[in-house]
Tab-separated table of N, CA and C in Angstrom:
chain	number	residue	atom	x	y	z
A	1467	UNK	N	99.862	105.737	98.297
A	1467	UNK	CA	99.738	107.172	98.270
A	1467	UNK	C	100.064	107.741	99.638
A	1468	UNK	N	99.594	107.084	100.679
A	1468	UNK	CA	99.846	107.560	102.037
A	1468	UNK	C	101.329	107.564	102.374
A	1469	UNK	N	102.113	106.697	101.746
A	1469	UNK	CA	103.538	106.595	102.002
A	1469	UNK	C	104.349	107.643	101.249
A	1470	UNK	N	103.735	108.311	100.277
A	1470	UNK	CA	104.435	109.324	99.501
A	1470	UNK	C	105.431	108.735	98.501
A	1471	UNK	N	105.204	107.511	98.097
A	1471	UNK	CA	106.104	106.840	97.156
A	1471	UNK	C	105.670	107.154	95.728
A	1472	UNK	N	106.634	107.526	94.890
A	1472	UNK	CA	106.356	107.764	93.476
A	1472	UNK	C	106.245	106.432	92.741
A	1473	UNK	N	105.339	106.374	91.772
A	1473	UNK	CA	105.145	105.179	90.969
A	1473	UNK	C	105.368	105.530	89.505
A	1474	UNK	N	106.081	104.667	88.810
A	1474	UNK	CA	106.241	104.776	87.361
A	1474	UNK	C	105.420	103.638	86.766
A	1475	UNK	N	104.484	103.963	85.900
A	1475	UNK	CA	103.529	102.997	85.361
A	1475	UNK	C	103.948	102.623	83.925
A	1476	UNK	N	104.088	101.334	83.676
A	1476	UNK	CA	104.486	100.856	82.347
A	1476	UNK	C	103.523	99.769	81.882
A	1477	UNK	N	103.541	99.501	80.592
A	1477	UNK	CA	102.682	98.453	80.039
A	1477	UNK	C	101.227	98.857	79.972
A	1478	UNK	N	100.970	100.139	79.856
A	1478	UNK	CA	99.595	100.623	79.953
A	1478	UNK	C	98.745	100.319	78.715
A	1479	UNK	N	99.369	99.877	77.646
A	1479	UNK	CA	98.603	99.531	76.447
A	1479	UNK	C	98.328	98.032	76.365
A	1480	UNK	N	98.611	97.303	77.440
A	1480	UNK	CA	98.298	95.867	77.539
A	1480	UNK	C	98.836	95.078	76.345
A	1481	UNK	N	100.120	95.205	76.125
A	1481	UNK	CA	100.807	94.474	75.030
A	1481	UNK	C	100.261	94.804	73.650
A	1482	UNK	N	99.646	95.950	73.505
A	1482	UNK	CA	99.131	96.380	72.206
A	1482	UNK	C	97.628	96.277	72.055
A	1483	UNK	N	96.966	95.585	72.973
A	1483	UNK	CA	95.516	95.411	72.858
A	1483	UNK	C	94.794	96.761	72.851
A	1484	UNK	N	95.261	97.704	73.645
A	1484	UNK	CA	94.570	98.986	73.770
A	1484	UNK	C	94.949	99.997	72.698
A	1485	UNK	N	95.800	99.591	71.778
A	1485	UNK	CA	96.126	100.461	70.636
A	1485	UNK	C	95.716	99.797	69.327
A	1486	UNK	N	94.760	98.872	69.415
A	1486	UNK	CA	94.217	98.257	68.213
A	1486	UNK	C	94.788	96.901	67.870
A	1487	UNK	N	95.697	96.396	68.682
A	1487	UNK	CA	96.273	95.079	68.428
A	1487	UNK	C	95.357	93.959	68.891
A	1488	UNK	N	95.819	92.754	68.717
A	1488	UNK	CA	95.003	91.595	69.109
A	1488	UNK	C	95.749	90.690	70.084
A	1489	UNK	N	96.764	91.257	70.764
A	1489	UNK	CA	97.510	90.472	71.743
A	1489	UNK	C	97.328	91.068	73.135
A	1490	UNK	N	97.461	90.205	74.117
A	1490	UNK	CA	97.427	90.591	75.524
A	1490	UNK	C	98.477	89.762	76.224
A	1491	UNK	N	99.361	90.398	76.957
A	1491	UNK	CA	100.490	89.694	77.582
A	1491	UNK	C	101.277	88.917	76.539
A	1492	UNK	N	101.422	89.491	75.371
A	1492	UNK	CA	102.240	88.971	74.268
A	1492	UNK	C	101.749	87.629	73.731
A	1493	UNK	N	100.454	87.376	73.861
A	1493	UNK	CA	99.818	86.181	73.318
A	1493	UNK	C	98.481	86.625	72.705
A	1494	UNK	N	97.873	85.796	71.861
A	1494	UNK	CA	96.564	86.168	71.319
A	1494	UNK	C	95.572	86.476	72.450
A	1495	UNK	N	94.897	87.598	72.331
A	1495	UNK	CA	93.955	88.025	73.366
A	1495	UNK	C	92.700	87.160	73.333
A	1496	UNK	N	92.208	86.764	74.506
A	1496	UNK	CA	90.937	86.037	74.560
A	1496	UNK	C	89.801	86.914	74.021
A	1497	UNK	N	88.808	86.298	73.465
A	1497	UNK	CA	87.691	87.023	72.857
A	1497	UNK	C	87.013	87.960	73.858
A	1498	UNK	N	86.875	87.523	75.114
A	1498	UNK	CA	86.209	88.388	76.085
A	1498	UNK	C	87.001	89.671	76.350
A	1499	UNK	N	88.332	89.613	76.234
A	1499	UNK	CA	89.143	90.806	76.418
A	1499	UNK	C	89.053	91.728	75.188
A	1500	UNK	N	88.933	91.145	74.017
A	1500	UNK	CA	88.740	91.956	72.808
A	1500	UNK	C	87.396	92.677	72.889
A	1501	UNK	N	86.375	91.966	73.363
A	1501	UNK	CA	85.056	92.589	73.523
A	1501	UNK	C	85.102	93.718	74.551
A	1502	UNK	N	85.820	93.482	75.640
A	1502	UNK	CA	85.939	94.518	76.661
A	1502	UNK	C	86.697	95.730	76.107
A	1503	UNK	N	87.748	95.464	75.325
A	1503	UNK	CA	88.485	96.551	74.683
A	1503	UNK	C	87.560	97.363	73.774
A	1504	UNK	N	86.701	96.677	73.048
A	1504	UNK	CA	85.774	97.353	72.145
A	1504	UNK	C	84.787	98.222	72.918
A	1505	UNK	N	84.373	97.766	74.094
A	1505	UNK	CA	83.472	98.562	74.938
A	1505	UNK	C	84.190	99.809	75.463
A	1506	UNK	N	85.462	99.640	75.829
A	1506	UNK	CA	86.263	100.787	76.253
A	1506	UNK	C	86.445	101.775	75.104
A	1507	UNK	N	86.661	101.242	73.907
A	1507	UNK	CA	86.848	102.105	72.745
A	1507	UNK	C	85.595	102.925	72.460
A	1508	UNK	N	84.427	102.294	72.608
A	1508	UNK	CA	83.171	103.016	72.408
A	1508	UNK	C	83.016	104.127	73.453
A	1509	UNK	N	83.423	103.849	74.681
A	1509	UNK	CA	83.365	104.875	75.734
A	1509	UNK	C	84.317	106.025	75.411
A	1510	UNK	N	85.504	105.707	74.957
A	1510	UNK	CA	86.469	106.747	74.591
A	1510	UNK	C	85.879	107.657	73.509
A	1511	UNK	N	85.226	107.061	72.527
A	1511	UNK	CA	84.626	107.860	71.438
A	1511	UNK	C	83.549	108.799	71.979
A	1512	UNK	N	82.804	108.347	72.989
A	1512	UNK	CA	81.790	109.211	73.590
A	1512	UNK	C	82.417	110.475	74.155
A	1513	UNK	N	83.645	110.367	74.621
A	1513	UNK	CA	84.343	111.494	75.216
A	1513	UNK	C	85.315	112.159	74.242
A	1514	UNK	N	85.210	111.763	72.973
A	1514	UNK	CA	85.973	112.373	71.873
A	1514	UNK	C	87.485	112.232	72.044
A	1515	UNK	N	87.896	111.081	72.534
A	1515	UNK	CA	89.327	110.757	72.614
A	1515	UNK	C	89.516	109.340	72.067
A	1516	UNK	N	90.757	108.979	71.836
A	1516	UNK	CA	91.053	107.613	71.402
A	1516	UNK	C	91.241	106.717	72.623
A	1517	UNK	N	91.177	105.424	72.405
A	1517	UNK	CA	91.403	104.488	73.499
A	1517	UNK	C	92.816	104.616	74.072
A	1518	UNK	N	93.863	104.773	73.244
A	1518	UNK	CA	95.189	104.984	73.838
A	1518	UNK	C	95.250	106.215	74.761
A	1519	UNK	N	94.578	107.295	74.380
A	1519	UNK	CA	94.550	108.474	75.235
A	1519	UNK	C	93.863	108.144	76.554
A	1520	UNK	N	92.752	107.442	76.485
A	1520	UNK	CA	92.031	107.064	77.705
A	1520	UNK	C	92.902	106.168	78.591
A	1521	UNK	N	93.627	105.250	77.977
A	1521	UNK	CA	94.519	104.371	78.748
A	1521	UNK	C	95.608	105.192	79.445
A	1522	UNK	N	96.170	106.166	78.759
A	1522	UNK	CA	97.201	106.999	79.378
A	1522	UNK	C	96.619	107.838	80.518
A	1523	UNK	N	95.419	108.362	80.321
A	1523	UNK	CA	94.775	109.151	81.369
A	1523	UNK	C	94.511	108.302	82.611
A	1524	UNK	N	94.087	107.061	82.390
A	1524	UNK	CA	93.840	106.164	83.521
A	1524	UNK	C	95.147	105.832	84.231
A	1525	UNK	N	96.203	105.653	83.461
A	1525	UNK	CA	97.499	105.283	84.031
A	1525	UNK	C	98.059	106.361	84.946
A	1526	UNK	N	97.752	107.610	84.684
A	1526	UNK	CA	98.281	108.708	85.513
A	1526	UNK	C	97.258	109.230	86.515
A	1527	UNK	N	96.137	108.568	86.629
A	1527	UNK	CA	95.077	109.034	87.526
A	1527	UNK	C	95.515	109.100	88.992
A	1528	UNK	N	96.158	108.076	89.538
A	1528	UNK	CA	96.607	108.199	90.939
A	1528	UNK	C	97.703	109.264	91.052
A	1529	UNK	N	97.631	110.062	92.079
A	1529	UNK	CA	98.604	111.144	92.253
A	1529	UNK	C	100.021	110.630	92.437
A	1530	UNK	N	100.177	109.376	92.845
A	1530	UNK	CA	101.527	108.830	93.062
A	1530	UNK	C	102.225	108.481	91.757
A	1531	UNK	N	101.482	108.388	90.654
A	1531	UNK	CA	102.097	108.081	89.363
A	1531	UNK	C	102.729	109.361	88.819
A	1532	UNK	N	104.044	109.335	88.697
A	1532	UNK	CA	104.769	110.515	88.232
A	1532	UNK	C	105.282	110.352	86.806
A	1533	UNK	N	105.301	109.100	86.308
A	1533	UNK	CA	105.778	108.847	84.949
A	1533	UNK	C	105.048	107.623	84.396
A	1534	UNK	N	104.877	107.655	83.067
A	1534	UNK	CA	104.387	106.459	82.390
A	1534	UNK	C	105.379	106.111	81.283
A	1535	UNK	N	105.441	104.837	80.966
A	1535	UNK	CA	106.296	104.367	79.878
A	1535	UNK	C	105.401	103.651	78.878
A	1536	UNK	N	105.512	104.048	77.621
A	1536	UNK	CA	104.715	103.418	76.569
A	1536	UNK	C	105.644	102.912	75.477
A	1537	UNK	N	105.286	101.800	74.900
A	1537	UNK	CA	106.056	101.256	73.794
A	1537	UNK	C	105.604	101.873	72.487
A	1538	UNK	N	106.540	102.080	71.609
A	1538	UNK	CA	106.221	102.616	70.279
A	1538	UNK	C	106.970	101.813	69.225
A	1539	UNK	N	106.383	101.751	68.038
A	1539	UNK	CA	107.012	101.058	66.913
A	1539	UNK	C	107.538	102.026	65.868
A	1540	UNK	N	107.097	103.269	65.955
A	1540	UNK	CA	107.445	104.256	64.935
A	1540	UNK	C	107.606	105.623	65.618
A	1541	UNK	N	108.536	106.448	65.166
A	1541	UNK	CA	108.728	107.769	65.782
A	1541	UNK	C	107.455	108.613	65.855
A	1542	UNK	N	106.583	108.464	64.886
A	1542	UNK	CA	105.325	109.237	64.879
A	1542	UNK	C	104.491	108.930	66.119
A	1543	UNK	N	104.594	107.708	66.640
A	1543	UNK	CA	103.823	107.325	67.825
A	1543	UNK	C	104.273	108.103	69.065
A	1544	UNK	N	105.520	108.519	69.098
A	1544	UNK	CA	105.999	109.339	70.216
A	1544	UNK	C	105.203	110.636	70.258
A	1545	UNK	N	105.098	111.298	69.111
A	1545	UNK	CA	104.337	112.548	69.025
A	1545	UNK	C	102.869	112.330	69.384
A	1546	UNK	N	102.270	111.254	68.877
A	1546	UNK	CA	100.868	110.964	69.186
A	1546	UNK	C	100.670	110.766	70.692
A	1547	UNK	N	101.598	110.058	71.322
A	1547	UNK	CA	101.475	109.802	72.759
A	1547	UNK	C	101.658	111.080	73.581
A	1548	UNK	N	102.620	111.897	73.205
A	1548	UNK	CA	102.839	113.161	73.928
A	1548	UNK	C	101.600	114.050	73.774
A	1549	UNK	N	101.105	114.170	72.560
A	1549	UNK	CA	99.901	114.981	72.346
A	1549	UNK	C	98.701	114.390	73.070
A	1550	UNK	N	98.621	113.078	73.095
A	1550	UNK	CA	97.500	112.409	73.757
A	1550	UNK	C	97.467	112.651	75.247
A	1551	UNK	N	98.611	112.561	75.892
A	1551	UNK	CA	98.629	112.757	77.341
A	1551	UNK	C	98.310	114.211	77.693
A	1552	UNK	N	98.545	115.122	76.763
A	1552	UNK	CA	98.259	116.535	77.008
A	1552	UNK	C	96.805	116.910	76.698
A	1553	UNK	N	96.045	116.009	76.043
A	1553	UNK	CA	94.647	116.317	75.729
A	1553	UNK	C	93.840	116.525	77.004
A	1554	UNK	N	92.903	117.474	76.935
A	1554	UNK	CA	92.013	117.712	78.078
A	1554	UNK	C	90.880	116.690	78.051
A	1555	UNK	N	90.500	116.251	79.244
A	1555	UNK	CA	89.444	115.253	79.372
A	1555	UNK	C	88.832	115.401	80.748
A	1556	UNK	N	87.501	115.424	80.809
A	1556	UNK	CA	86.828	115.455	82.102
A	1556	UNK	C	86.874	114.034	82.651
A	1557	UNK	N	88.020	113.670	83.190
A	1557	UNK	CA	88.279	112.269	83.534
A	1557	UNK	C	87.341	111.712	84.584
A	1558	UNK	N	86.930	112.488	85.545
A	1558	UNK	CA	86.075	111.930	86.583
A	1558	UNK	C	84.747	111.438	85.987
A	1559	UNK	N	84.207	112.167	85.044
A	1559	UNK	CA	82.969	111.714	84.410
A	1559	UNK	C	83.172	110.418	83.641
A	1560	UNK	N	84.261	110.329	82.895
A	1560	UNK	CA	84.466	109.126	82.089
A	1560	UNK	C	84.666	107.891	82.976
A	1561	UNK	N	85.362	108.051	84.109
A	1561	UNK	CA	85.605	106.887	84.972
A	1561	UNK	C	84.325	106.444	85.663
A	1562	UNK	N	83.508	107.402	86.060
A	1562	UNK	CA	82.225	107.046	86.681
A	1562	UNK	C	81.304	106.407	85.645
A	1563	UNK	N	81.377	106.884	84.413
A	1563	UNK	CA	80.603	106.281	83.331
A	1563	UNK	C	81.079	104.843	83.080
A	1564	UNK	N	82.405	104.640	83.147
A	1564	UNK	CA	82.957	103.295	82.980
A	1564	UNK	C	82.449	102.371	84.087
A	1565	UNK	N	82.339	102.883	85.285
A	1565	UNK	CA	81.794	102.077	86.378
A	1565	UNK	C	80.336	101.709	86.114
A	1566	UNK	N	79.558	102.667	85.654
A	1566	UNK	CA	78.144	102.396	85.406
A	1566	UNK	C	77.939	101.384	84.283
A	1567	UNK	N	78.911	101.268	83.381
A	1567	UNK	CA	78.835	100.314	82.270
A	1567	UNK	C	79.492	98.972	82.630
A	1568	UNK	N	79.980	98.840	83.866
A	1568	UNK	CA	80.595	97.592	84.298
A	1568	UNK	C	82.025	97.403	83.810
A	1569	UNK	N	82.661	98.464	83.343
A	1569	UNK	CA	84.037	98.362	82.862
A	1569	UNK	C	85.066	98.509	83.985
A	1570	UNK	N	84.659	99.156	85.066
A	1570	UNK	CA	85.511	99.293	86.245
A	1570	UNK	C	84.697	98.891	87.468
A	1571	UNK	N	85.335	98.356	88.495
A	1571	UNK	CA	84.615	97.980	89.706
A	1571	UNK	C	83.953	99.198	90.367
A	1572	UNK	N	82.774	98.983	90.906
A	1572	UNK	CA	82.004	100.079	91.504
A	1572	UNK	C	82.652	100.630	92.773
A	1573	UNK	N	83.475	99.837	93.445
A	1573	UNK	CA	84.053	100.262	94.728
A	1573	UNK	C	85.216	101.263	94.583
A	1574	UNK	N	85.712	101.482	93.377
A	1574	UNK	CA	86.815	102.426	93.210
A	1574	UNK	C	86.308	103.835	93.401
A	1575	UNK	N	86.998	104.602	94.242
A	1575	UNK	CA	86.634	105.992	94.521
A	1575	UNK	C	87.515	106.899	93.655
A	1576	UNK	N	86.894	107.685	92.834
A	1576	UNK	CA	87.649	108.569	91.938
A	1576	UNK	C	87.747	109.985	92.463
A	1577	UNK	N	87.477	110.197	93.726
A	1577	UNK	CA	87.634	111.510	94.338
A	1577	UNK	C	89.058	111.583	94.890
A	1578	UNK	N	90.047	111.521	93.982
A	1578	UNK	CA	91.449	111.486	94.384
A	1578	UNK	C	91.962	112.857	94.758
């Protein structure tokens, strides 16, 4: 961020795991990662968004991220992703809540 370099973030759905799939890095996801995904999904529901929306919001959280790339299997997913990234979310609260639940490291500062 200090260098002023733009970042394009890709692979934000973790090979499909964060959109309801069961793979991570294009292989069967370990059970502990599926459990962690389920905990993230429960947090997303608390904030009335889907897990894919939460993943996109996290992907663009750093100010240096100017673009994200997401994979889609169907044209309808393009519309869902565009609408999702435009959804309003009190992101600072959700990230701090994720830290308190052990989903994100406590040392990350979200006062960006």
